[in-house]
PDB file of C-alpha atoms in Angstrom:
ATOM      1  CA  MET A  22     -60.772 -25.865 -22.582  1.00 56.00           C
ATOM      2  CA  SER A  23     -64.128 -27.730 -23.058  1.00 49.00           C
ATOM      3  CA  GLU A  24     -65.705 -25.793 -25.469  1.00 48.00           C
ATOM      4  CA  ASP A  25     -64.879 -25.134 -29.301  1.00 50.00           C
ATOM      5  CA  ARG A  26     -64.002 -21.436 -29.835  1.00 42.00           C
ATOM      6  CA  THR A  27     -65.266 -21.265 -33.564  1.00 37.00           C
ATOM      7  CA  GLN A  28     -68.604 -20.210 -32.722  1.00 35.00           C
ATOM      8  CA  ASP A  29     -67.463 -16.360 -32.022  1.00 37.00           C
ATOM      9  CA  HIS A  30     -65.725 -16.157 -35.132  1.00 32.00           C
ATOM     10  CA  THR A  31     -68.463 -18.081 -37.169  1.00 30.00           C
ATOM     11  CA  GLN A  32     -71.120 -15.399 -35.944  1.00 32.00           C
ATOM     12  CA  ASP A  33     -68.328 -12.355 -36.501  1.00 32.00           C
ATOM     13  CA  GLN A  34     -67.447 -13.385 -40.096  1.00 30.00           C
ATOM     14  CA  SER A  35     -69.557 -13.824 -43.110  1.00 30.00           C
ATOM     15  CA  GLY A  36     -68.787 -14.556 -46.568  1.00 33.00           C
ATOM     16  CA  ASP A  37     -66.722 -17.064 -48.761  1.00 32.00           C
ATOM     17  CA  LYS A  38     -63.435 -15.295 -48.023  1.00 31.00           C
ATOM     18  CA  THR A  39     -63.185 -15.379 -44.281  1.00 30.00           C
ATOM     19  CA  ARG A  40     -64.767 -19.186 -44.265  1.00 33.00           C
ATOM     20  CA  GLY A  41     -61.210 -20.707 -43.840  1.00 34.00           C
ATOM     21  CA  ARG A  42     -60.189 -18.403 -40.899  1.00 31.00           C
ATOM     22  CA  PRO A  43     -62.291 -19.789 -37.891  1.00 35.00           C
ATOM     23  CA  GLN A  44     -60.400 -23.552 -37.939  1.00 39.00           C
ATOM     24  CA  ASP A  45     -57.059 -21.679 -38.190  1.00 39.00           C
ATOM     25  CA  GLN A  46     -57.684 -19.210 -35.645  1.00 43.00           C
ATOM     26  CA  THR A  47     -58.820 -21.913 -33.218  1.00 59.00           C
ATOM     27  CA  ARG A  48     -55.347 -23.641 -33.418  1.00 65.00           C
ATOM     28  CA  ASP A  49     -53.117 -20.505 -33.312  1.00 78.00           C
ATOM     29  CA  ARG A  50     -51.579 -20.239 -29.477  1.00 78.00           C
ATOM     30  CA  GLY A  51     -52.082 -16.423 -29.687  1.00 83.00           C
ATOM     31  CA  HIS A  52     -55.922 -16.547 -30.657  1.00 83.00           C
ATOM     32  CA  VAL A  53     -56.501 -19.180 -27.967  1.00 84.00           C
ATOM     33  CA  GLN A  54     -54.826 -17.289 -25.393  1.00 89.00           C
ATOM     34  CA  GLU A  55     -56.632 -14.123 -26.451  1.00 89.00           C
ATOM     35  CA  PHE A  56     -60.088 -16.067 -26.602  1.00 83.00           C
ATOM     36  CA  PHE A  57     -59.924 -17.973 -23.340  1.00 87.00           C
ATOM     37  CA  ALA A  58     -58.590 -14.984 -21.533  1.00 86.00           C
ATOM     38  CA  ALA A  59     -61.477 -12.646 -22.296  1.00 83.00           C
ATOM     39  CA  ARG A  60     -63.884 -15.403 -21.103  1.00 88.00           C
ATOM     40  CA  ALA A  61     -62.114 -16.829 -18.026  1.00 87.00           C
ATOM     41  CA  ALA A  62     -63.980 -15.039 -15.338  1.00 89.00           C
ATOM     42  CA  GLY A  63     -67.191 -16.052 -16.667  1.00 90.00           C
ATOM     43  CA  TRP A  64     -66.269 -19.778 -18.222  1.00 86.00           C
ATOM     44  CA  ASP A  65     -68.072 -21.959 -15.352  1.00 87.00           C
ATOM     45  CA  ARG A  66     -71.119 -19.854 -15.444  1.00 90.00           C
ATOM     46  CA  LYS A  67     -71.837 -20.360 -18.992  1.00 89.00           C
ATOM     47  CA  PHE A  68     -71.329 -23.852 -18.904  1.00 86.00           C
ATOM     48  CA  PRO A  69     -72.969 -24.682 -15.226  1.00 88.00           C
ATOM     49  CA  GLY A  70     -74.216 -28.173 -16.009  1.00 87.00           C
ATOM     50  CA  ASP A  71     -71.224 -29.965 -17.062  1.00 91.00           C
ATOM     51  CA  GLY A  72     -69.908 -31.252 -14.077  1.00 91.00           C
ATOM     52  CA  PRO A  73     -72.063 -34.734 -13.838  1.00 93.00           C
ATOM     53  CA  ALA A  74     -70.518 -35.091 -17.514  1.00 94.00           C
ATOM     54  CA  PHE A  75     -66.672 -34.542 -16.550  1.00 96.00           C
ATOM     55  CA  ALA A  76     -67.338 -36.821 -13.385  1.00 96.00           C
ATOM     56  CA  THR A  77     -68.605 -39.585 -15.496  1.00 96.00           C
ATOM     57  CA  ALA A  78     -65.759 -39.499 -18.115  1.00 97.00           C
ATOM     58  CA  VAL A  79     -63.209 -39.572 -15.625  1.00 98.00           C
ATOM     59  CA  GLY A  80     -65.010 -42.512 -13.899  1.00 97.00           C
ATOM     60  CA  GLU A  81     -64.637 -44.420 -17.235  1.00 97.00           C
ATOM     61  CA  PHE A  82     -61.036 -43.568 -17.488  1.00 97.00           C
ATOM     62  CA  GLY A  83     -60.139 -46.333 -15.554  1.00 95.00           C
ATOM     63  CA  LEU A  84     -57.570 -44.725 -13.175  1.00 98.00           C
ATOM     64  CA  ARG A  85     -56.292 -46.043  -9.766  1.00 98.00           C
ATOM     65  CA  PRO A  86     -55.476 -44.927  -6.702  1.00 98.00           C
ATOM     66  CA  GLY A  87     -52.078 -43.779  -6.757  1.00 98.00           C
ATOM     67  CA  ASP A  88     -51.873 -43.017 -10.742  1.00 98.00           C
ATOM     68  CA  ARG A  89     -50.441 -39.882 -11.947  1.00 98.00           C
ATOM     69  CA  VAL A  90     -52.679 -37.489 -14.079  1.00 98.00           C
ATOM     70  CA  LEU A  91     -52.248 -34.538 -16.151  1.00 98.00           C
ATOM     71  CA  ASP A  92     -55.607 -32.517 -17.461  1.00 98.00           C
ATOM     72  CA  ALA A  93     -54.001 -31.247 -20.525  1.00 98.00           C
ATOM     73  CA  GLY A  94     -55.387 -27.834 -21.164  1.00 96.00           C
ATOM     74  CA  CYS A  95     -57.328 -27.765 -17.885  1.00 97.00           C
ATOM     75  CA  GLY A  96     -58.904 -24.426 -18.220  1.00 96.00           C
ATOM     76  CA  THR A  97     -60.672 -23.413 -14.893  1.00 96.00           C
ATOM     77  CA  GLY A  98     -59.980 -27.110 -13.843  1.00 96.00           C
ATOM     78  CA  ARG A  99     -63.425 -28.595 -13.754  1.00 96.00           C
ATOM     79  CA  ALA A 100     -61.917 -32.000 -14.172  1.00 97.00           C
ATOM     80  CA  LEU A 101     -59.524 -31.805 -11.167  1.00 98.00           C
ATOM     81  CA  THR A 102     -62.227 -32.786  -8.494  1.00 97.00           C
ATOM     82  CA  ALA A 103     -63.113 -36.080 -10.088  1.00 98.00           C
ATOM     83  CA  LEU A 104     -59.644 -36.826 -10.894  1.00 98.00           C
ATOM     84  CA  ARG A 105     -58.509 -36.350  -7.167  1.00 98.00           C
ATOM     85  CA  ALA A 106     -61.092 -38.522  -6.280  1.00 98.00           C
ATOM     86  CA  ALA A 107     -60.231 -41.152  -8.803  1.00 98.00           C
ATOM     87  CA  VAL A 108     -56.537 -41.226  -7.683  1.00 98.00           C
ATOM     88  CA  GLY A 109     -56.695 -40.817  -4.052  1.00 98.00           C
ATOM     89  CA  PRO A 110     -54.636 -38.905  -1.693  1.00 97.00           C
ATOM     90  CA  SER A 111     -51.521 -41.025  -2.931  1.00 98.00           C
ATOM     91  CA  GLY A 112     -51.794 -40.084  -6.573  1.00 98.00           C
ATOM     92  CA  THR A 113     -50.729 -37.011  -8.373  1.00 98.00           C
ATOM     93  CA  VAL A 114     -53.059 -34.688 -10.322  1.00 98.00           C
ATOM     94  CA  LEU A 115     -51.641 -31.919 -12.594  1.00 98.00           C
ATOM     95  CA  GLY A 116     -53.491 -29.183 -14.340  1.00 98.00           C
ATOM     96  CA  ALA A 117     -51.782 -27.279 -17.186  1.00 98.00           C
ATOM     97  CA  ASP A 118     -52.917 -24.742 -19.425  1.00 97.00           C
ATOM     98  CA  VAL A 119     -51.704 -21.965 -21.786  1.00 95.00           C
ATOM     99  CA  THR A 120     -53.787 -19.137 -20.455  1.00 95.00           C
ATOM    100  CA  PRO A 121     -53.049 -17.907 -17.239  1.00 96.00           C
ATOM    101  CA  GLN A 122     -56.302 -16.256 -16.711  1.00 97.00           C
ATOM    102  CA  MET A 123     -58.039 -19.628 -16.947  1.00 96.00           C
ATOM    103  CA  LEU A 124     -55.882 -20.936 -14.125  1.00 97.00           C
ATOM    104  CA  ALA A 125     -56.212 -17.730 -12.356  1.00 96.00           C
ATOM    105  CA  ALA A 126     -60.399 -18.898 -12.493  1.00 96.00           C
ATOM    106  CA  ALA A 127     -59.321 -22.278 -11.068  1.00 97.00           C
ATOM    107  CA  LEU A 128     -57.418 -20.662  -8.173  1.00 97.00           C
ATOM    108  CA  GLU A 129     -60.369 -18.208  -7.561  1.00 96.00           C
ATOM    109  CA  ALA A 130     -62.667 -21.850  -7.261  1.00 96.00           C
ATOM    110  CA  GLY A 131     -60.299 -23.165  -4.854  1.00 97.00           C
ATOM    111  CA  ARG A 132     -59.498 -26.116  -7.389  1.00 97.00           C
ATOM    112  CA  ASP A 133     -55.759 -25.978  -6.694  1.00 97.00           C
ATOM    113  CA  ALA A 134     -56.443 -27.729  -3.968  1.00 98.00           C
ATOM    114  CA  GLU A 135     -57.153 -31.018  -5.877  1.00 98.00           C
ATOM    115  CA  GLY A 136     -53.793 -30.787  -8.061  1.00 97.00           C
ATOM    116  CA  ALA A 137     -50.991 -28.376  -8.964  1.00 98.00           C
ATOM    117  CA  LEU A 138     -51.649 -26.138 -11.750  1.00 98.00           C
ATOM    118  CA  LEU A 139     -49.106 -25.096 -14.111  1.00 97.00           C
ATOM    119  CA  VAL A 140     -49.080 -22.607 -16.922  1.00 97.00           C
ATOM    120  CA  ALA A 141     -47.776 -24.749 -19.766  1.00 96.00           C
ATOM    121  CA  ASP A 142     -47.987 -25.550 -23.359  1.00 94.00           C
ATOM    122  CA  VAL A 143     -49.238 -29.106 -24.498  1.00 92.00           C
ATOM    123  CA  ALA A 144     -46.634 -28.718 -27.145  1.00 92.00           C
ATOM    124  CA  ARG A 145     -43.638 -28.823 -24.855  1.00 95.00           C
ATOM    125  CA  LEU A 146     -44.765 -29.996 -21.480  1.00 98.00           C
ATOM    126  CA  PRO A 147     -41.986 -29.057 -18.446  1.00 97.00           C
ATOM    127  CA  LEU A 148     -42.436 -33.437 -17.654  1.00 98.00           C
ATOM    128  CA  ARG A 149     -39.838 -35.988 -18.120  1.00 98.00           C
ATOM    129  CA  ASP A 150     -40.376 -38.698 -20.398  1.00 98.00           C
ATOM    130  CA  GLY A 151     -42.848 -41.455 -18.707  1.00 98.00           C
ATOM    131  CA  ALA A 152     -43.723 -39.291 -15.909  1.00 98.00           C
ATOM    132  CA  LEU A 153     -47.505 -39.829 -16.139  1.00 98.00           C
ATOM    133  CA  ASP A 154     -49.954 -42.822 -16.146  1.00 98.00           C
ATOM    134  CA  ALA A 155     -52.541 -40.777 -17.847  1.00 98.00           C
ATOM    135  CA  VAL A 156     -53.695 -37.882 -19.673  1.00 98.00           C
ATOM    136  CA  PHE A 157     -57.366 -36.324 -19.361  1.00 98.00           C
ATOM    137  CA  ALA A 158     -58.048 -33.640 -22.283  1.00 98.00           C
ATOM    138  CA  ALA A 159     -61.333 -32.034 -22.438  1.00 97.00           C
ATOM    139  CA  GLY A 160     -62.036 -29.732 -25.610  1.00 92.00           C
ATOM    140  CA  LEU A 161     -58.410 -29.896 -26.171  1.00 95.00           C
ATOM    141  CA  ILE A 162     -57.682 -31.481 -29.702  1.00 93.00           C
ATOM    142  CA  ALA A 163     -59.750 -28.858 -31.517  1.00 86.00           C
ATOM    143  CA  HIS A 164     -56.851 -26.264 -30.263  1.00 88.00           C
ATOM    144  CA  LEU A 165     -53.752 -28.131 -31.203  1.00 92.00           C
ATOM    145  CA  PRO A 166     -51.723 -26.214 -33.623  1.00 91.00           C
ATOM    146  CA  ASP A 167     -49.904 -29.618 -34.675  1.00 95.00           C
ATOM    147  CA  PRO A 168     -52.209 -32.136 -33.942  1.00 96.00           C
ATOM    148  CA  GLY A 169     -49.837 -35.156 -34.552  1.00 97.00           C
ATOM    149  CA  ALA A 170     -46.850 -33.552 -32.815  1.00 97.00           C
ATOM    150  CA  ASN A 171     -49.088 -32.313 -29.880  1.00 97.00           C
ATOM    151  CA  LEU A 172     -50.445 -36.133 -29.709  1.00 98.00           C
ATOM    152  CA  ARG A 173     -46.844 -37.448 -29.691  1.00 98.00           C
ATOM    153  CA  GLU A 174     -45.660 -34.902 -26.930  1.00 98.00           C
ATOM    154  CA  LEU A 175     -48.621 -36.245 -24.534  1.00 98.00           C
ATOM    155  CA  ALA A 176     -47.561 -39.479 -25.524  1.00 98.00           C
ATOM    156  CA  ARG A 177     -43.801 -38.646 -24.512  1.00 98.00           C
ATOM    157  CA  VAL A 178     -44.862 -37.850 -20.949  1.00 98.00           C
ATOM    158  CA  VAL A 179     -47.112 -41.115 -20.307  1.00 98.00           C
ATOM    159  CA  ARG A 180     -45.750 -44.629 -19.824  1.00 98.00           C
ATOM    160  CA  PRO A 181     -46.210 -47.477 -22.252  1.00 98.00           C
ATOM    161  CA  GLY A 182     -49.629 -48.414 -21.507  1.00 98.00           C
ATOM    162  CA  GLY A 183     -50.915 -45.336 -19.848  1.00 98.00           C
ATOM    163  CA  ARG A 184     -53.996 -44.015 -21.015  1.00 98.00           C
ATOM    164  CA  LEU A 185     -55.377 -40.961 -22.886  1.00 98.00           C
ATOM    165  CA  ALA A 186     -59.229 -39.654 -22.985  1.00 98.00           C
ATOM    166  CA  LEU A 187     -60.008 -36.895 -25.158  1.00 98.00           C
ATOM    167  CA  PHE A 188     -63.443 -35.618 -23.868  1.00 98.00           C
ATOM    168  CA  HIS A 189     -66.358 -33.054 -24.884  1.00 96.00           C
ATOM    169  CA  PRO A 190     -69.337 -32.554 -22.740  1.00 94.00           C
ATOM    170  CA  ILE A 191     -71.537 -32.762 -25.702  1.00 93.00           C
ATOM    171  CA  GLY A 192     -71.110 -34.998 -29.020  1.00 94.00           C
ATOM    172  CA  ARG A 193     -69.763 -33.568 -32.421  1.00 95.00           C
ATOM    173  CA  ALA A 194     -73.325 -33.336 -33.940  1.00 94.00           C
ATOM    174  CA  ALA A 195     -74.635 -31.160 -30.867  1.00 91.00           C
ATOM    175  CA  LEU A 196     -71.542 -28.880 -30.839  1.00 90.00           C
ATOM    176  CA  ALA A 197     -71.683 -28.267 -34.540  1.00 90.00           C
ATOM    177  CA  ALA A 198     -75.571 -27.406 -34.189  1.00 90.00           C
ATOM    178  CA  ARG A 199     -74.984 -25.104 -31.118  1.00 87.00           C
ATOM    179  CA  HIS A 200     -72.364 -23.330 -33.331  1.00 84.00           C
ATOM    180  CA  GLY A 201     -74.627 -23.146 -36.606  1.00 90.00           C
ATOM    181  CA  ARG A 202     -72.300 -25.447 -38.534  1.00 89.00           C
ATOM    182  CA  GLU A 203     -72.522 -28.452 -40.343  1.00 90.00           C
ATOM    183  CA  LEU A 204     -70.194 -31.501 -39.557  1.00 90.00           C
ATOM    184  CA  THR A 205     -67.560 -32.185 -42.467  1.00 90.00           C
ATOM    185  CA  PRO A 206     -65.804 -35.618 -43.393  1.00 90.00           C
ATOM    186  CA  ASP A 207     -62.487 -34.041 -42.400  1.00 91.00           C
ATOM    187  CA  ASP A 208     -63.501 -33.426 -38.684  1.00 93.00           C
ATOM    188  CA  MET A 209     -60.373 -35.001 -36.951  1.00 93.00           C
ATOM    189  CA  ARG A 210     -62.654 -36.012 -34.127  1.00 95.00           C
ATOM    190  CA  ALA A 211     -64.442 -38.025 -36.610  1.00 97.00           C
ATOM    191  CA  LYS A 212     -63.515 -41.886 -35.957  1.00 97.00           C
ATOM    192  CA  PRO A 213     -62.217 -42.465 -39.340  1.00 97.00           C
ATOM    193  CA  ASN A 214     -59.911 -39.593 -38.838  1.00 97.00           C
ATOM    194  CA  LEU A 215     -59.044 -39.427 -35.091  1.00 98.00           C
ATOM    195  CA  GLY A 216     -58.036 -43.491 -35.260  1.00 98.00           C
ATOM    196  CA  PRO A 217     -55.336 -42.829 -37.394  1.00 98.00           C
ATOM    197  CA  LEU A 218     -54.214 -39.578 -36.097  1.00 98.00           C
ATOM    198  CA  LEU A 219     -53.613 -41.388 -32.621  1.00 98.00           C
ATOM    199  CA  ALA A 220     -52.203 -44.412 -34.098  1.00 98.00           C
ATOM    200  CA  GLY A 221     -49.547 -42.265 -35.739  1.00 98.00           C
ATOM    201  CA  SER A 222     -48.933 -40.429 -32.800  1.00 98.00           C
ATOM    202  CA  GLY A 223     -47.951 -43.248 -30.245  1.00 98.00           C
ATOM    203  CA  TRP A 224     -51.615 -44.030 -29.158  1.00 98.00           C
ATOM    204  CA  GLN A 225     -54.323 -46.944 -29.835  1.00 98.00           C
ATOM    205  CA  MET A 226     -57.683 -46.253 -29.432  1.00 98.00           C
ATOM    206  CA  THR A 227     -59.775 -48.482 -27.497  1.00 98.00           C
ATOM    207  CA  SER A 228     -62.880 -46.839 -27.238  1.00 98.00           C
ATOM    208  CA  TYR A 229     -65.157 -44.227 -29.049  1.00 98.00           C
ATOM    209  CA  ALA A 230     -68.177 -42.613 -28.074  1.00 97.00           C
ATOM    210  CA  ASP A 231     -70.090 -39.828 -29.784  1.00 97.00           C
ATOM    211  CA  GLU A 232     -73.252 -39.170 -28.560  1.00 95.00           C
ATOM    212  CA  ASP A 233     -75.541 -35.850 -27.978  1.00 90.00           C
ATOM    213  CA  THR A 234     -74.376 -35.698 -24.299  1.00 90.00           C
ATOM    214  CA  ARG A 235     -70.893 -36.404 -24.448  1.00 94.00           C
ATOM    215  CA  PHE A 236     -67.825 -37.302 -26.773  1.00 97.00           C
ATOM    216  CA  LEU A 237     -65.446 -39.549 -25.248  1.00 98.00           C
ATOM    217  CA  ALA A 238     -62.582 -41.141 -26.836  1.00 98.00           C
ATOM    218  CA  LEU A 239     -60.123 -43.436 -25.019  1.00 98.00           C
ATOM    219  CA  ALA A 240     -56.881 -44.354 -26.009  1.00 98.00           C
ATOM    220  CA  VAL A 241     -53.445 -46.447 -24.748  1.00 98.00           C
ATOM    221  CA  ARG A 242     -50.107 -45.555 -25.089  1.00 98.00           C
ATOM    222  CA  THR A 243     -48.152 -47.866 -27.196  1.00 98.00           C
ATOM    223  CA  PRO A 244     -44.639 -49.277 -26.338  1.00 94.00           C
TER     224      PRO A 244
END
């Protein structure tokens, strides 16, 4: 999931009475599945230029050969090739997404060759405690129904000292402009909001970049 799905609702709905709906629907599992299922087949064609941004973000993530990494909310698996290159043949790459149609598109693109694909909800991952060294999450945080609890679940499956990357191939302002909306102070991806959210969920933010061409927040799993 590397796209904020509020755009379609913003365009389809109007008036003050509906203004609160898009954000709520963005985080509802059923609506998320419905939205991405309908768009899975054409997802890669819709965003053909995102590959280099994914590769750059993975390159800054600090993965090492042999690491075990999860692409949480992997969508069509656009990060899997870069993740596999970073951890090498001795590493483990998993891609998990709640929408089967997105994983079907990943299979069609042959990205299962880079890692195992799982139909799984990040709210309840089928992984043991501390099983991973890192989690890469592209466009995921806007779709979490309970961000604090869901980030804690990601922390559960990562060893202490392991890493988290929250990524989007364009920055917050550029994304808002694309969707015809304005940034608001309560945007959870704003640095003053994201830092405390991570800190309360088992993570310590170590770097933050919000530029026109990318959003990338990195964090370390606290003991």
